[in-house]
Every structure is written in C-alpha cells, then in structure tokens.
Amino acid sequence: MPKLVVFSTTPIEHEISEGSTSLGRSSANDIMLDDKSVSKRHALITYQISKTGDIKVQIADLHSTNGTFVNGDRITYRTLEDSDQLSIGTVQCAYLLNG
C-alpha cells in the first residue's frame, strides 16, 4: 500500500488509501501537518486502482500560499512515482509506493 512519510524529529508513515487524502494544517484534513508554512487545506492526494490493477497516485496543490513541490519542482498537479520527494510548504515528505 502506498505511504507518505513525513519527516520530523521522528519520521511518521501515513498509509494512502484508495480515494482521496487531504493534507494541510487544519485538523479537518486526513493528514494534519502542524507547521506555519502549510496552508489549512494545502494539497490532495488521489489513489486509484484500475480494473487491470494499475495503481495511479496523483497530488494536486490546492492553491496553497507556499506551494507543493515534487523533486524540487513546484507543481499544481503531478502523478507520483515511487521515492518522489515532496515539500508541503517547508515540510519534507517522501512518497513510497510499496512502503
């Protein structure tokens, strides 16, 4: 199952389940990132499995103030690949397809 690893004092692994997973500073998000550089509703990860079993995981920036970056590139929307490095504001994360 895909995972998002959030790097803090101790790395925290979050499983990404099929459907959508919201990220942001607000506790209303599926993954809360308690950092001032993160917008209340910052980004959305979508996870789909096709009828043939292909997995597609994408991330979309939700018009955040400080941006969403994948491997150093600011994105509005991107398909994620195993081991991609993400920055949600200044919070560093890694996407792992088979965590």
PDB file of C-alpha atoms in Angstrom, residues 42-45 58-64 66-80 84-88:
ATOM      1  CA  HIS A  42      -2.762  22.554   1.218  1.00  0.00           C
ATOM      2  CA  ALA A  43      -2.813  19.529  -1.106  1.00  0.00           C
ATOM      3  CA  LEU A  44      -4.862  16.497  -2.126  1.00  0.00           C
ATOM      4  CA  ILE A  45      -3.529  13.030  -2.956  1.00  0.00           C
ATOM      5  CA  GLN A  58      -1.515  11.879  -8.005  1.00  0.00           C
ATOM      6  CA  ILE A  59      -1.051  15.024  -5.957  1.00  0.00           C
ATOM      7  CA  ALA A  60      -2.696  18.396  -6.523  1.00  0.00           C
ATOM      8  CA  ASP A  61      -1.835  21.689  -4.866  1.00  0.00           C
ATOM      9  CA  LEU A  62      -4.983  23.393  -3.546  1.00  0.00           C
ATOM     10  CA  HIS A  63      -3.833  26.968  -4.293  1.00  0.00           C
ATOM     11  CA  SER A  64      -1.607  26.960  -1.213  1.00  0.00           C
ATOM     12  CA  ASN A  66       3.825  28.347  -0.040  1.00  0.00           C
ATOM     13  CA  GLY A  67       3.372  25.721  -2.744  1.00  0.00           C
ATOM     14  CA  THR A  68       3.696  21.991  -3.211  1.00  0.00           C
ATOM     15  CA  PHE A  69       6.938  20.653  -4.670  1.00  0.00           C
ATOM     16  CA  VAL A  70       7.809  17.244  -6.116  1.00  0.00           C
ATOM     17  CA  ASN A  71      11.530  16.545  -6.508  1.00  0.00           C
ATOM     18  CA  GLY A  72      12.199  20.292  -6.247  1.00  0.00           C
ATOM     19  CA  ASP A  73       9.672  21.349  -8.916  1.00  0.00           C
ATOM     20  CA  ARG A  74       6.683  23.463  -7.902  1.00  0.00           C
ATOM     21  CA  ILE A  75       3.561  21.684  -9.111  1.00  0.00           C
ATOM     22  CA  THR A  76      -0.123  22.249  -9.466  1.00  0.00           C
ATOM     23  CA  TYR A  77      -0.785  18.593 -10.349  1.00  0.00           C
ATOM     24  CA  ARG A  78       1.532  15.596 -10.757  1.00  0.00           C
ATOM     25  CA  THR A  79       1.439  11.803 -10.927  1.00  0.00           C
ATOM     26  CA  LEU A  80       3.646  10.442  -8.160  1.00  0.00           C
ATOM     27  CA  ASP A  84       9.405  11.012  -5.024  1.00  0.00           C
ATOM     28  CA  GLN A  85      10.473  13.703  -2.566  1.00  0.00           C
ATOM     29  CA  LEU A  86       7.730  16.170  -1.639  1.00  0.00           C
ATOM     30  CA  SER A  87       7.721  19.527   0.089  1.00  0.00           C
ATOM     31  CA  ILE A  88       4.400  20.652   1.519  1.00  0.00           C
TER      32      ILE A  88
END
